N, CA, C and O of each residue as an XYZ file, in Angstrom:
396
protein
N       0.722     -1.185     -0.009
C       0.021     -0.161     -0.067
C       0.664      1.330      0.037
O       0.134      2.334     -0.439
N       1.789      1.302      0.682
C       3.085      2.474      1.090
C       4.246      2.477      0.017
O       4.837      3.479     -0.384
N       4.467      1.150     -0.378
C       5.637      1.033     -1.282
C       6.800      0.881     -0.023
O       6.605      0.502      1.132
N       7.777      1.215     -0.520
C       8.989      1.454      0.381
C       9.046      2.767      1.095
O      10.162      3.207      1.372
N       8.012      3.427      1.418
C       8.411      4.694      1.905
C       7.958      4.562      3.459
O       6.805      4.848      3.782
N       8.688      4.222      4.181
C       8.779      3.943      5.571
C       8.019      5.022      6.695
O       7.275      4.852      7.660
N       8.667      6.294      5.981
C       8.505      7.686      6.554
C       6.713      8.092      6.174
O       6.093      8.764      6.999
N       6.069      7.649      4.978
C       5.149      7.977      4.608
C       4.072      6.918      5.348
O       3.109      7.401      5.944
N       4.230      5.693      5.301
C       3.635      4.409      6.004
C       3.503      5.005      7.593
O       2.433      4.944      8.199
N       4.696      5.572      8.165
C       4.507      5.841      9.733
C       3.502      7.336      9.823
O       2.759      7.688     10.738
N       3.740      7.874      8.796
C       2.925      9.080      9.038
C       1.332      8.818      9.155
O       0.645      9.068     10.145
N       0.849      8.202      7.804
C      -0.329      7.786      7.728
C      -0.959      6.934      8.805
O      -2.112      7.135      9.187
N      -0.273      6.088      9.236
C      -0.861      4.977     10.295
C      -0.567      5.940     11.740
O      -1.400      5.817     12.637
N       0.374      6.700     11.921
C       0.065      7.607     12.914
C      -1.110      8.461     13.233
O      -1.550      8.566     14.378
N      -1.641      9.107     12.133
C      -2.289     10.040     11.717
C      -3.768      8.900     12.079
O      -4.452      9.087     13.085
N      -4.001      8.004     11.296
C      -4.842      7.012     11.845
C      -4.958      6.741     13.253
O      -6.078      6.974     13.707
N      -4.165      6.344     14.002
C      -4.101      6.168     15.526
C      -4.398      7.206     16.069
O      -5.233      7.170     16.972
N      -3.853      8.335     15.714
C      -4.332      9.647     16.408
C      -5.954     10.095     16.442
O      -6.488     10.817     17.284
N      -6.531      9.502     15.363
C      -7.956     10.025     14.376
C      -8.686      9.154     15.580
O      -9.247      9.648     16.558
N      -8.560      7.847     15.303
C      -9.561      6.644     16.196
C      -9.742      6.688     17.403
O     -10.874      6.322     17.718
N      -9.016      7.025     18.336
C      -9.140      6.923     19.407
C     -10.085      7.860     19.976
O     -10.858      7.661     20.913
N      -9.850      9.358     18.989
C     -11.311     10.063     19.453
C     -12.490      9.722     18.946
O     -13.599      9.761     19.478
N     -12.126      9.333     17.718
C     -13.662      8.634     17.214
C     -14.502      7.589     18.341
O     -15.674      7.728     18.693
N     -13.642      6.626     18.740
C     -14.124      5.551     19.833
C     -14.676      6.120     21.060
O     -15.688      5.689     21.612
N     -13.786      7.365     21.574
C     -14.674      8.019     22.595
C     -15.881      8.568     22.159
O     -16.936      8.327     22.747
N     -15.827      9.142     21.372
C     -17.545     10.126     20.531
C     -18.483      8.382     20.309
O     -19.686      8.264     20.542
N     -17.822      7.528     19.957
C     -18.805      6.520     19.470
C     -19.208      5.981     21.324
O     -20.328      5.523     21.547
N     -18.558      6.064     22.057
C     -18.899      5.270     23.450
C     -20.077      6.663     23.952
O     -21.135      6.492     24.559
N     -19.711      7.523     23.654
C     -20.695      8.952     24.087
C     -21.976      8.800     23.184
O     -23.030      8.943     23.804
N     -22.072      8.575     22.028
C     -23.197      8.298     21.355
C     -24.028      7.127     21.653
O     -25.256      7.179     21.586
N     -23.351      6.030     21.996
C     -23.766      4.801     22.289
C     -24.622      5.046     23.715
O     -25.745      4.609     23.967
N     -23.606      6.026     24.734
C     -24.570      6.007     25.741
C     -25.466      7.047     25.832
O     -25.847      7.420     26.942
N     -25.783      7.470     25.011
C     -26.805      8.666     24.533
C     -27.964      7.761     23.681
O     -29.106      8.132     23.409
N     -27.518      6.848     23.442
C     -28.659      5.986     22.461
C     -28.820      6.817     21.160
O     -29.988      6.812     20.770
N     -27.989      7.510     20.402
C     -27.843      8.397     19.456
C     -27.902      7.186     18.112
O     -26.803      6.640     18.012
N     -28.566      6.848     17.446
C     -28.566      6.113     16.491
C     -27.704      6.587     15.482
O     -26.793      5.902     15.018
N     -28.112      8.404     14.921
C     -27.648      8.660     14.122
C     -26.007      8.570     14.321
O     -25.201      8.072     13.536
N     -25.731      9.231     15.675
C     -24.426      9.357     15.958
C     -23.414      8.195     15.747
O     -22.344      8.184     15.138
N     -24.088      7.194     16.448
C     -23.268      5.882     16.171
C     -23.149      5.850     14.617
O     -22.181      6.336     14.030
N     -24.227      5.227     13.970
C     -24.116      5.436     12.362
C     -23.061      6.558     11.624
O     -22.462      6.329     10.573
N     -22.989      7.563     12.251
C     -21.910      8.691     11.753
C     -20.752      8.441     12.005
O     -19.943      8.349     11.082
N     -20.408      8.282     13.204
C     -19.039      7.949     13.934
C     -18.768      6.339     13.425
O     -17.677      6.175     12.878
N     -19.459      5.384     13.520
C     -19.070      4.322     12.762
C     -18.707      4.092     11.083
O     -17.995      3.206     10.611
N     -19.246      4.903     10.539
C     -18.966      5.283      9.325
C     -17.642      6.012      8.680
O     -17.104      5.893      7.579
N     -17.369      6.750      9.737
C     -15.825      7.569      9.684
C     -14.785      6.896     10.041
O     -13.732      7.125      9.446
N     -14.823      5.797     11.210
C     -13.744      5.111     11.733
C     -13.739      3.753     10.677
O     -12.788      2.985     10.824
N     -14.708      3.435      9.668
C     -14.850      2.367      8.905
C     -13.811      2.851      7.846
O     -12.763      2.293      7.522
N     -14.390      4.115      7.342
C     -13.502      4.360      6.189
C     -11.745      4.295      6.197
O     -10.912      3.889      5.387
N     -11.676      4.949      7.620
C      -9.908      5.077      7.898
C      -9.719      4.148      8.385
O      -8.508      4.002      8.549
N     -10.390      3.208      8.813
C      -9.655      1.709      8.736
C      -9.207      1.242      7.676
O      -8.015      0.996      7.493
N     -10.351      1.019      6.636
C      -9.724      0.295      5.415
C      -8.842      0.992      4.296
O      -8.520      0.527      3.203
N      -8.485      2.412      4.931
C      -7.734      3.358      4.050
C      -6.382      2.946      4.657
O      -5.415      3.192      3.937
N      -6.116      2.335      5.906
C      -4.838      2.003      6.285
C      -4.788      0.504      6.288
O      -3.778      0.036      6.813
N      -5.750     -0.432      5.767
C      -5.754     -1.848      5.429
C      -6.534     -2.604      6.413
O      -6.963     -3.711      6.085
N      -6.774     -2.121      7.614
C      -7.566     -2.484      8.711
C      -8.872     -3.096      8.256
O      -9.885     -2.457      8.539
N      -9.010     -4.263      7.578
C      -9.999     -4.594      7.096
C     -10.941     -5.384      7.862
O     -12.073     -5.571      7.416
N     -10.604     -5.824      8.884
C     -11.429     -6.835     10.009
C     -11.935     -5.453     10.735
O     -13.150     -5.398     10.923
N     -11.181     -4.367     11.153
C     -12.123     -3.247     11.690
C     -12.942     -2.602     11.025
O     -13.961     -2.142     11.539
N     -12.679     -2.475      9.922
C     -13.512     -1.723      8.946
C     -15.060     -2.703      8.976
O     -16.134     -2.105      9.029
N     -15.016     -4.023      8.941
C     -16.359     -4.515      8.842
C     -16.580     -4.808     10.140
O     -17.635     -5.436     10.233
N     -16.049     -4.633     11.206
C     -17.103     -4.303     12.340
C     -17.853     -3.290     12.271
O     -19.063     -3.133     12.434
N     -16.902     -2.528     11.980
C     -17.673     -0.639     11.952
C     -18.727     -0.899     10.815
O     -19.800     -0.351     11.068
N     -18.708     -1.421      9.924
C     -19.643     -1.364      8.734
C     -20.770     -2.094      9.475
O     -21.880     -1.579      9.344
N     -20.685     -3.281     10.287
C     -21.711     -3.952     10.874
C     -22.518     -2.786     11.921
O     -23.707     -2.470     11.916
N     -21.450     -2.310     12.760
C     -21.922     -1.224     13.480
C     -23.005     -0.200     12.944
O     -23.980      0.128     13.620
N     -22.779      0.216     11.830
C     -23.062      1.311     10.985
C     -24.650      0.799     10.490
O     -25.583      1.599     10.551
N     -24.807     -0.303     10.105
C     -25.676     -0.968      9.678
C     -26.893     -1.467     10.757
O     -28.038     -1.857     10.529
N     -26.291     -1.321     11.786
C     -27.340     -1.687     13.142
C     -27.755     -0.820     14.015
O     -28.527     -0.892     14.972
N     -26.851      0.393     13.339
C     -27.479      1.683     14.376
C     -29.137      1.878     13.788
O     -30.068      1.916     14.592
N     -29.307      1.968     12.642
C     -30.566      2.509     12.453
C     -32.141      1.471     13.206
O     -33.317      1.811     13.337
N     -31.507      0.322     13.509
C     -32.454     -0.473     14.441
C     -32.273     -0.282     15.738
O     -32.920     -1.054     16.444
N     -31.450      0.673     16.416
C     -31.569      0.961     17.425
C     -31.529     -0.142     18.327
O     -32.220      0.071     19.324
N     -30.838     -1.477     18.317
C     -30.539     -2.453     19.002
C     -29.653     -2.435     19.826
O     -28.586     -3.041     19.721
N     -30.014     -1.693     20.796
C     -28.812     -1.264     21.848
C     -28.001     -2.442     22.286
O     -26.778     -2.499     22.165
N     -28.855     -3.503     22.872
C     -28.031     -4.403     23.006
C     -27.008     -5.209     21.910
O     -25.882     -5.647     22.147
N     -27.573     -5.248     20.959
C     -26.683     -5.574     19.587
C     -25.457     -4.988     19.663
O     -24.377     -5.542     19.873
N     -25.745     -3.543     19.433
C     -24.704     -2.455     19.183
C     -23.483     -2.466     20.763
O     -22.302     -2.130     20.674
N     -23.981     -2.807     21.736
C     -22.941     -2.717     22.705
C     -22.340     -3.963     22.600
O     -21.312     -4.167     23.247
N     -22.891     -4.978     21.771
C     -21.914     -6.322     21.896
C     -21.082     -6.090     20.482
O     -19.980     -6.618     20.335
N     -21.545     -5.451     19.683
C     -20.494     -5.034     18.376
C     -19.701     -4.027     18.986
O     -18.521     -4.236     18.705
N     -19.892     -2.709     19.927
C     -18.855     -2.259     20.306
C     -17.764     -2.779     21.001
O     -16.608     -2.400     20.816
N     -18.165     -3.791     21.937
C     -16.985     -4.426     22.602
C     -15.889     -5.445     21.582
O     -14.679     -5.580     21.768
N     -16.582     -5.979     20.662
C     -15.704     -6.655     19.409
C     -15.039     -5.301     18.695
O     -13.828     -5.403     18.499
N     -15.572     -4.224     18.337
C     -14.823     -3.446     17.561
C     -13.777     -2.867     18.665
O     -12.639     -3.187     18.321
N     -13.779     -2.231     19.699
C     -12.683     -2.135     20.602
C     -11.809     -2.876     21.039
O     -10.836     -2.416     21.637
N     -11.964     -4.062     20.845
C     -11.061     -5.374     21.085
C     -10.520     -4.749     19.772
O      -9.954     -3.667     19.930
N     -10.607     -5.375     18.116
C     -10.125     -5.364     17.494
C      -9.231     -3.923     16.929
O      -8.262     -4.007     16.175
N      -9.768     -2.659     17.451
C      -8.992     -1.672     17.362
C      -7.838     -1.263     18.544
O      -6.909     -0.457     18.503
N      -8.217     -1.994     19.401
C      -6.607     -2.197     20.443
C      -5.759     -3.327     19.487
O      -4.582     -3.032     19.280
N      -6.233     -4.535     18.915
C      -5.015     -5.000     18.342
C      -4.560     -4.495     17.068
O      -3.618     -5.039     16.492
N      -5.348     -3.178     16.434
C      -4.745     -2.654     15.103
C      -3.352     -1.424     16.135
O      -2.136     -1.267     16.032
N      -4.277     -0.913     16.902
C      -3.139      0.238     17.425
C      -1.821     -0.125     18.163
O      -0.889      0.670     18.286
N      -1.823     -1.583     18.713
C      -0.879     -2.428     19.122
C      -0.001     -2.608     17.622
O       1.154     -2.191     17.534
N      -0.501     -3.085     16.801
C       0.413     -3.649     15.724
C       1.215     -2.107     15.171
O       2.420     -1.936     14.988
N       0.022     -1.049     14.984
C       0.494      0.294     14.408
C       2.043      0.998     15.145
O       2.942      1.677     14.648
N       1.784      0.376     16.738
C       2.668      0.929     17.777
C       3.879      0.273     17.355
O       4.818      0.996     17.020
N       4.048     -1.330     17.303
C       5.214     -2.051     16.747
C       5.555     -1.737     15.474
O       6.723     -2.025     15.216
N       4.961     -1.265     14.620
C       5.764     -0.536     13.671
C       6.447      0.998     13.473
O       7.490      1.260     12.874
N       5.604      1.858     14.111
C       5.896      3.191     14.090
C       6.827      3.172     15.311
O       7.362      4.213     15.695
């Protein structure tokens, strides 16, 4: 994805890491408020940036959450959020190991 340019790769991955954590904080707040629109919007943002950096599994979890939000199934959304947090932490650990 980044060719041989380690500096570019690191810059992009660091930007993802720096933005993903605030998105997750905002997502937690949207879920606490039971804001289906907020959950959908934030899951969409995180999905796009995840897929951009090659974190496909994280992007897939975000997409599932984005698709669940309009149904306002808060039990399901809470379960998906736990899986998303776990995968995000795995991705962030991997990024930290590279940068």
